[in-house]
Amino acid sequence: MGAVVGTLTMQTKQRQPSRDKVDDDLEMTMVCHRPEGLDQLEAQTNFSKRELQVLYRGFKNECPSGVVNEETFKQIYSQFFPHGDASTYAHYLFNAFDSGHSGSIKFEDFVTALSILLRGSTREKLQWTFNLYDINKDGYINKEEMTDIVRAIYDMMGKYTYPALKTDAPKQHVDAFFQKMDKNRDGVVTLDEFILSCQEDENIMRSLQLFENVI
Amino acid sequence: MAAGVATWLPFARAAAVGWLPLAKKTMPKPPVDKKSRNDEILIVNVSGLRFQTWKNTLDRYPDTLLGSSEKEFFYNEDTREYFFDRDPEMFRHILNFYRTGKLHYPRQECIQAFDEELAFYGIVPDIIGDCCMEEYRDRKKENQERLAEDTEAEMATDTPLPPNSTPRERLWRAFENPHTSTMALVFYYVTGFFIAVSVIANVVETVPCRPPKGSVKDLPCGEKYSVAFFCMDTACVLIFTFEYLMRLFAAPSRCKFMRSVMSVIDVVAIMPYYIGLVMPENEDVSGAFVTLRVFRVFRIFKFSRHSQGLRILGYTLKSCASELGFLLFSLTMAIIIFATVMFYAEKGTKGTNFTSIPASFWYTIVTMTTLGYGDMVPNTIAGKIFGSICSLSGVLVIALPVPVIVSNFSRIYHQNQRADKMRAQQKVRLARIRLAKKGTTNAFLHYKEEGGLQDHDSDSAALCLKNRSSFEHQHHHLLHCLEKTTNHEFTDELTYSEMCMTESVGYRTSRSTSLSSQQPVSSSCCPRRAKRRAIRLANSTVSVSRGSIQELDTLQVQKSSVVPQSRSSLNARTEDLKLNCEHRDYTAAIISIPTPPANTPDESLPPSPAVPGILRNSRSISSFTHETVKISSL
């Protein structure tokens, strides 16, 4: 009789996934965002229609739901920097992209930021960068924020670098930065100081032109 | 890095602008992308089904056929599409891989077809997504197992013996595959019969027979007819010993044979007899001797050589060893637990059967396997409660590993069924394959008959050969080249054997008749064949403008005079070559018989009859004007 019962149980396959997880997943996929019309986006950004099409196709392929949340963003960004830990920097980057502070990047945010970075004027680019560095978005960059950013960037390098990373390298970097940028030595860098200092530096100006042909 | 992420690369690069103010050194120049960045739609035509995709999609995986420049080989300029002559249904999955980055395995497709498609498109199967990986691996393993046993089965039973096998190898083969020779079959059945006899004797000798005169007690038959049973036992043991020794002698690897299960069973079956012979008949030892007789029952396992089902059962148990082990372990655990509980529950009762924990083992086992003999029953309420829990859990514990064993047995059984079916169909298949092979050879010979071997300069040749496909033309040309290379020619079996027989005859006759003109007998050592050929020619639609048509038996070509004797003997073949086109001014049938070529000079007179013996026509068909075609009639 034991064998009979056993054979019967063999026929039925029982699967009981945890209900909560399934429900969560369903909810996730329900969220779907569609961008504004192509014409509007073309007007708002510096991209042509064709470029927007290409961008959107890539974006939609990766994120069929139309939005990127922070986890996914971190994952994607980490894949480009396998040596080190890119999650912290990705976090700051995410906040820079997510201009509406909604917790997820929509296609409009994506394309707006790209437009600035690739097709924008120098001032716009520098403004975007300032916004990136200003973690709490209060209009000032102080030393702590800068240290966090620099440390996050150094984290992306990973452990194995040449020459070997010293522990105070971020601090030194930040000090040098402030030396250059903080004109009135008040311990914080404002937007104008930042833009002014960058415009004085030829290297930075030249480098800004380099990234125009990425798309 | 997944290719999908590649679409985010431009974005990551753009974000690098954020590092610029911090940079200590200048940024390096970005790479210049010379390729046109315009994305275009490519059309991929797979057997008529048109797929369209962006070029970028395909470029994601540059290691594959579609992603690299290899696809240019398949580009069709006229239709401006890439054409692949492959399965369109499978291509869908391939293309989906490019689109989503995940390769899925379609469950309804044949695993081998899928693998071949993947190999064609340059995709490594390892990247199959997790969702389909398990199914893919299972199917692949199953397929490989099946192929392995197919090749095994092919090679095993019905392969013909190598020609120079020692008697020892033959003996071993007879033992392993009794179907191969009648002797082996006889031996197989004889041993089977004796195993049965021995087992039945063992059983019957314990049955009580009527007591002999003068006694009232029932006697087991074994003691009543002890001599008869002893003789039967001796005979069986002799046969088994003989068989064992023969097998040991014939085994290719004696050590391996002695370690194998069947040989151990053989030994265990015959040992008790010999030990019984050797041991003295005293009281102390005879107890042990009786125990030894139990081992005689192992003879029944010798039947497993004769029964495949038994072997399957044994193999199943072996392969389910882990499940069986688990079953045993869990049962033991449960038994100990419940026996302890029952013992302490029933401890207080007077006159209880549960005298100790080991004594309770028996109760637990009987209850868990739902036997319930009833020789031990609990009396207390606690005992009864725990007793019922015990029986319920017994069902569960036994039910768990049993399905695994059952499915294993089913799989192995079906495998065996399949092997048997394959073997049965093997003969038919082999016969069909042989027929097909013969067909192609015959086609070539037939082709040669009909004048395929000459140059195709003249239009007339085209007429003869218009019924052949271009594939056949080329194939026959290839075979012809091979003939030229090796200086040998193809022939069929019949002719070859005939030629071997008549070679000597032909040689002799040709010599004798070389100088004579019309020799009725000479030209052919196979008069029957000549007549047949003559009839065939008469029925043909050949137009001949010269020479006697009716009996065209021999044709000798002058040029091919340097055929060495030895070579012609190797060529033992018969060919009828019909050169039957309008421009030719002769038609002839050619027989090539090993003949000395030296006869040629004698036959320079055109209509004069031939030397018997035809030399190979094929070498000399370059120009017809120089050749003297001798036609002789028989």
Short mmCIF file of N, CA, C and O in Angstrom, two decimals, chain A residues 128-209:
data_model
loop_
_atom_site.label_atom_id
_atom_site.label_comp_id
_atom_site.label_asym_id
_atom_site.label_seq_id
_atom_site.Cartn_x
_atom_site.Cartn_y
_atom_site.Cartn_z
N TRP A 128 25.68 70.17 -14.83
CA TRP A 128 25.30 68.81 -14.54
C TRP A 128 26.29 68.14 -13.60
O TRP A 128 25.93 67.44 -12.67
N THR A 129 27.57 68.39 -13.87
CA THR A 129 28.60 67.81 -13.03
C THR A 129 28.52 68.33 -11.60
O THR A 129 28.66 67.60 -10.62
N PHE A 130 28.30 69.63 -11.49
CA PHE A 130 28.13 70.21 -10.15
C PHE A 130 26.97 69.54 -9.43
O PHE A 130 27.05 69.22 -8.24
N ASN A 131 25.92 69.31 -10.16
CA ASN A 131 24.75 68.67 -9.58
C ASN A 131 25.08 67.25 -9.11
O ASN A 131 24.57 66.77 -8.11
N LEU A 132 25.95 66.60 -9.88
CA LEU A 132 26.36 65.27 -9.48
C LEU A 132 27.12 65.31 -8.16
O LEU A 132 26.88 64.51 -7.24
N TYR A 133 28.05 66.29 -8.06
CA TYR A 133 28.88 66.34 -6.87
C TYR A 133 28.09 66.77 -5.64
O TYR A 133 28.38 66.34 -4.52
N ASP A 134 27.09 67.60 -5.88
CA ASP A 134 26.32 68.12 -4.76
C ASP A 134 25.30 67.08 -4.32
O ASP A 134 24.17 67.03 -4.81
N ILE A 135 25.71 66.28 -3.36
CA ILE A 135 24.90 65.11 -3.04
C ILE A 135 23.56 65.52 -2.42
O ILE A 135 22.52 64.99 -2.79
N ASN A 136 23.59 66.49 -1.54
CA ASN A 136 22.32 66.85 -0.87
C ASN A 136 21.57 67.97 -1.59
O ASN A 136 20.57 68.47 -1.10
N LYS A 137 22.11 68.33 -2.75
CA LYS A 137 21.44 69.28 -3.62
C LYS A 137 21.11 70.60 -2.89
O LYS A 137 20.04 71.18 -3.06
N ASP A 138 22.06 71.07 -2.12
CA ASP A 138 21.80 72.33 -1.43
C ASP A 138 22.49 73.50 -2.11
O ASP A 138 22.45 74.64 -1.64
N GLY A 139 23.16 73.26 -3.22
CA GLY A 139 23.80 74.33 -3.97
C GLY A 139 25.25 74.53 -3.62
O GLY A 139 25.93 75.36 -4.21
N TYR A 140 25.71 73.77 -2.62
CA TYR A 140 27.11 73.89 -2.24
C TYR A 140 27.76 72.52 -2.20
O TYR A 140 27.13 71.55 -1.78
N ILE A 141 29.02 72.48 -2.60
CA ILE A 141 29.77 71.24 -2.42
C ILE A 141 30.70 71.46 -1.25
O ILE A 141 31.58 72.33 -1.29
N ASN A 142 30.53 70.63 -0.21
CA ASN A 142 31.50 70.75 0.88
C ASN A 142 32.45 69.57 0.84
O ASN A 142 32.31 68.68 0.01
N LYS A 143 33.40 69.62 1.79
CA LYS A 143 34.48 68.63 1.69
C LYS A 143 33.98 67.20 1.85
O LYS A 143 34.45 66.29 1.19
N GLU A 144 32.97 67.05 2.74
CA GLU A 144 32.50 65.67 2.97
C GLU A 144 31.90 65.07 1.70
O GLU A 144 32.17 63.94 1.33
N GLU A 145 31.07 65.91 1.04
CA GLU A 145 30.43 65.42 -0.18
C GLU A 145 31.49 65.04 -1.21
O GLU A 145 31.44 63.98 -1.84
N MET A 146 32.48 65.94 -1.33
CA MET A 146 33.51 65.69 -2.32
C MET A 146 34.29 64.43 -1.99
O MET A 146 34.62 63.64 -2.86
N THR A 147 34.56 64.27 -0.68
CA THR A 147 35.31 63.07 -0.28
C THR A 147 34.51 61.81 -0.62
O THR A 147 35.08 60.83 -1.10
N ASP A 148 33.20 61.88 -0.36
CA ASP A 148 32.38 60.71 -0.68
C ASP A 148 32.46 60.38 -2.17
O ASP A 148 32.66 59.23 -2.56
N ILE A 149 32.34 61.42 -2.97
CA ILE A 149 32.36 61.19 -4.41
C ILE A 149 33.70 60.59 -4.82
O ILE A 149 33.78 59.58 -5.54
N VAL A 150 34.76 61.24 -4.32
CA VAL A 150 36.08 60.77 -4.76
C VAL A 150 36.34 59.35 -4.29
O VAL A 150 36.90 58.51 -5.02
N ARG A 151 35.90 59.08 -3.07
CA ARG A 151 36.12 57.72 -2.57
C ARG A 151 35.33 56.73 -3.41
O ARG A 151 35.84 55.64 -3.73
N ALA A 152 34.13 57.10 -3.78
CA ALA A 152 33.34 56.20 -4.62
C ALA A 152 34.05 55.94 -5.94
O ALA A 152 34.05 54.81 -6.45
N ILE A 153 34.65 57.00 -6.49
CA ILE A 153 35.36 56.80 -7.76
C ILE A 153 36.56 55.89 -7.56
O ILE A 153 36.83 54.99 -8.36
N TYR A 154 37.28 56.10 -6.48
CA TYR A 154 38.42 55.23 -6.24
C TYR A 154 37.99 53.80 -5.98
O TYR A 154 38.70 52.85 -6.32
N ASP A 155 36.81 53.64 -5.40
CA ASP A 155 36.32 52.26 -5.17
C ASP A 155 36.16 51.51 -6.48
O ASP A 155 36.34 50.30 -6.53
N MET A 156 35.78 52.25 -7.49
CA MET A 156 35.58 51.58 -8.77
C MET A 156 36.86 50.99 -9.32
O MET A 156 36.83 50.09 -10.15
N MET A 157 37.99 51.54 -8.88
CA MET A 157 39.25 51.03 -9.39
C MET A 157 39.53 49.63 -8.88
O MET A 157 40.21 48.86 -9.53
N GLY A 158 39.06 49.35 -7.67
CA GLY A 158 39.32 48.03 -7.14
C GLY A 158 40.62 48.00 -6.36
O GLY A 158 41.23 49.02 -6.09
N LYS A 159 40.99 46.80 -6.02
CA LYS A 159 42.13 46.65 -5.11
C LYS A 159 43.45 46.68 -5.85
O LYS A 159 44.46 47.15 -5.34
N TYR A 160 43.42 46.16 -7.06
CA TYR A 160 44.71 45.93 -7.72
C TYR A 160 45.01 47.08 -8.67
O TYR A 160 44.54 47.11 -9.80
N THR A 161 45.74 48.01 -8.21
CA THR A 161 46.08 49.15 -9.04
C THR A 161 47.59 49.33 -9.02
O THR A 161 48.28 48.81 -8.15
N TYR A 162 48.02 50.09 -10.01
CA TYR A 162 49.46 50.42 -9.98
C TYR A 162 49.60 51.93 -10.12
O TYR A 162 49.10 52.49 -11.10
N PRO A 163 50.20 52.65 -9.28
CA PRO A 163 50.77 52.17 -8.01
C PRO A 163 49.66 51.85 -7.01
O PRO A 163 48.54 52.28 -7.19
N ALA A 164 50.01 51.16 -5.97
CA ALA A 164 48.99 50.71 -5.04
C ALA A 164 48.31 51.91 -4.40
O ALA A 164 48.93 52.93 -4.12
N LEU A 165 46.99 51.73 -4.17
CA LEU A 165 46.21 52.82 -3.61
C LEU A 165 46.55 53.01 -2.14
O LEU A 165 46.51 52.08 -1.36
N LYS A 166 46.85 54.25 -1.82
CA LYS A 166 47.06 54.53 -0.40
C LYS A 166 45.74 54.97 0.20
O LYS A 166 44.85 55.45 -0.49
N THR A 167 45.62 54.83 1.51
CA THR A 167 44.33 55.12 2.14
C THR A 167 44.00 56.61 2.13
O THR A 167 42.84 56.99 2.14
N ASP A 168 45.01 57.44 2.07
CA ASP A 168 44.68 58.87 2.11
C ASP A 168 44.66 59.48 0.72
O ASP A 168 44.63 60.70 0.58
N ALA A 169 44.68 58.62 -0.30
CA ALA A 169 44.67 59.16 -1.65
C ALA A 169 43.40 59.98 -1.92
O ALA A 169 43.49 61.08 -2.49
N PRO A 170 42.21 59.50 -1.53
CA PRO A 170 41.02 60.33 -1.77
C PRO A 170 41.14 61.70 -1.08
O PRO A 170 40.81 62.72 -1.66
N LYS A 171 41.65 61.65 0.12
CA LYS A 171 41.72 62.92 0.86
C LYS A 171 42.63 63.91 0.15
O LYS A 171 42.30 65.09 0.00
N GLN A 172 43.75 63.37 -0.30
CA GLN A 172 44.68 64.26 -1.00
C GLN A 172 44.05 64.83 -2.25
O GLN A 172 44.20 66.02 -2.56
N HIS A 173 43.32 63.95 -2.94
CA HIS A 173 42.66 64.37 -4.17
C HIS A 173 41.68 65.50 -3.89
O HIS A 173 41.62 66.50 -4.59
N VAL A 174 40.91 65.31 -2.81
CA VAL A 174 39.90 66.32 -2.46
C VAL A 174 40.57 67.64 -2.08
O VAL A 174 40.11 68.72 -2.47
N ASP A 175 41.66 67.51 -1.36
CA ASP A 175 42.36 68.75 -0.98
C ASP A 175 42.83 69.51 -2.20
O ASP A 175 42.67 70.73 -2.29
N ALA A 176 43.37 68.77 -3.14
CA ALA A 176 43.84 69.43 -4.37
C ALA A 176 42.68 70.09 -5.10
O ALA A 176 42.80 71.21 -5.62
N PHE A 177 41.56 69.36 -5.10
CA PHE A 177 40.38 69.90 -5.77
C PHE A 177 39.94 71.22 -5.14
O PHE A 177 39.69 72.21 -5.83
N PHE A 178 39.82 71.17 -3.85
CA PHE A 178 39.38 72.38 -3.17
C PHE A 178 40.38 73.52 -3.32
O PHE A 178 40.00 74.69 -3.42
N GLN A 179 41.63 73.14 -3.33
CA GLN A 179 42.67 74.15 -3.56
C GLN A 179 42.39 74.91 -4.83
O GLN A 179 42.51 76.12 -4.90
N LYS A 180 41.97 74.12 -5.85
CA LYS A 180 41.79 74.74 -7.15
C LYS A 180 40.45 75.46 -7.23
O LYS A 180 40.33 76.55 -7.78
N MET A 181 39.43 74.84 -6.71
CA MET A 181 38.09 75.31 -6.98
C MET A 181 37.60 76.37 -5.99
O MET A 181 36.87 77.29 -6.38
N ASP A 182 37.99 76.20 -4.73
CA ASP A 182 37.42 77.09 -3.71
C ASP A 182 38.15 78.43 -3.71
O ASP A 182 39.20 78.61 -3.12
N LYS A 183 37.55 79.36 -4.42
CA LYS A 183 38.26 80.63 -4.61
C LYS A 183 38.32 81.46 -3.35
O LYS A 183 39.34 82.03 -3.01
N ASN A 184 37.20 81.51 -2.65
CA ASN A 184 37.19 82.41 -1.49
C ASN A 184 37.49 81.66 -0.18
O ASN A 184 37.28 82.20 0.90
N ARG A 185 37.94 80.44 -0.32
CA ARG A 185 38.41 79.68 0.83
C ARG A 185 37.39 79.62 1.95
O ARG A 185 37.71 79.74 3.12
N ASP A 186 36.16 79.46 1.58
CA ASP A 186 35.17 79.38 2.66
C ASP A 186 34.78 77.93 2.96
O ASP A 186 33.86 77.67 3.71
N GLY A 187 35.49 77.00 2.36
CA GLY A 187 35.26 75.60 2.70
C GLY A 187 34.21 74.93 1.85
O GLY A 187 34.02 73.72 1.92
N VAL A 188 33.48 75.75 1.06
CA VAL A 188 32.50 75.13 0.16
C VAL A 188 32.73 75.69 -1.24
O VAL A 188 33.30 76.77 -1.41
N VAL A 189 32.26 74.92 -2.21
CA VAL A 189 32.36 75.38 -3.60
C VAL A 189 30.96 75.65 -4.10
O VAL A 189 30.08 74.78 -4.03
N THR A 190 30.75 76.85 -4.63
CA THR A 190 29.45 77.16 -5.21
C THR A 190 29.50 76.90 -6.70
O THR A 190 30.55 76.64 -7.27
N LEU A 191 28.34 76.99 -7.31
CA LEU A 191 28.26 76.69 -8.74
C LEU A 191 29.13 77.64 -9.55
O LEU A 191 29.86 77.23 -10.46
N ASP A 192 29.05 78.92 -9.23
CA ASP A 192 29.82 79.90 -10.01
C ASP A 192 31.31 79.67 -9.86
O ASP A 192 32.06 79.71 -10.85
N GLU A 193 31.74 79.42 -8.62
CA GLU A 193 33.17 79.14 -8.41
C GLU A 193 33.58 77.95 -9.26
O GLU A 193 34.64 77.95 -9.92
N PHE A 194 32.72 76.96 -9.23
CA PHE A 194 33.04 75.73 -9.94
C PHE A 194 33.20 76.00 -11.43
O PHE A 194 34.20 75.61 -12.05
N ILE A 195 32.20 76.67 -11.97
CA ILE A 195 32.24 76.91 -13.41
C ILE A 195 33.43 77.78 -13.78
O ILE A 195 34.16 77.51 -14.75
N LEU A 196 33.67 78.77 -12.97
CA LEU A 196 34.79 79.67 -13.26
C LEU A 196 36.11 78.93 -13.25
O LEU A 196 36.93 79.03 -14.18
N SER A 197 36.30 78.09 -12.20
CA SER A 197 37.56 77.37 -12.09
C SER A 197 37.75 76.42 -13.25
O SER A 197 38.87 76.28 -13.78
N CYS A 198 36.66 75.76 -13.61
CA CYS A 198 36.80 74.80 -14.72
C CYS A 198 37.11 75.51 -16.02
O CYS A 198 37.90 75.02 -16.83
N GLN A 199 36.52 76.68 -16.20
CA GLN A 199 36.77 77.37 -17.46
C GLN A 199 38.20 77.85 -17.56
O GLN A 199 38.75 78.01 -18.64
N GLU A 200 38.78 78.06 -16.40
CA GLU A 200 40.18 78.49 -16.43
C GLU A 200 41.10 77.34 -16.78
O GLU A 200 42.20 77.55 -17.28
N ASP A 201 40.65 76.11 -16.51
CA ASP A 201 41.54 74.96 -16.73
C ASP A 201 41.39 74.47 -18.16
O ASP A 201 40.32 74.02 -18.57
N GLU A 202 42.47 74.56 -18.91
CA GLU A 202 42.40 74.17 -20.32
C GLU A 202 42.16 72.69 -20.51
O GLU A 202 41.45 72.27 -21.42
N ASN A 203 42.78 71.90 -19.65
CA ASN A 203 42.62 70.44 -19.78
C ASN A 203 41.16 70.04 -19.71
O ASN A 203 40.67 69.26 -20.51
N ILE A 204 40.49 70.65 -18.73
CA ILE A 204 39.08 70.27 -18.55
C ILE A 204 38.27 70.68 -19.77
O ILE A 204 37.45 69.92 -20.29
N MET A 205 38.54 71.87 -20.24
CA MET A 205 37.78 72.33 -21.40
C MET A 205 37.98 71.44 -22.59
O MET A 205 37.05 71.10 -23.31
N ARG A 206 39.25 71.03 -22.78
CA ARG A 206 39.53 70.19 -23.93
C ARG A 206 38.85 68.84 -23.78
O ARG A 206 38.28 68.32 -24.73
N SER A 207 38.93 68.31 -22.55
CA SER A 207 38.33 66.98 -22.34
C SER A 207 36.84 66.99 -22.57
O SER A 207 36.26 66.00 -23.01
N LEU A 208 36.20 68.14 -22.26
CA LEU A 208 34.75 68.18 -22.40
C LEU A 208 34.32 67.94 -23.84
O LEU A 208 33.24 67.44 -24.10
N GLN A 209 35.20 68.32 -24.76
CA GLN A 209 34.82 68.14 -26.16
C GLN A 209 34.93 66.69 -26.61
O GLN A 209 34.37 66.31 -27.63
#
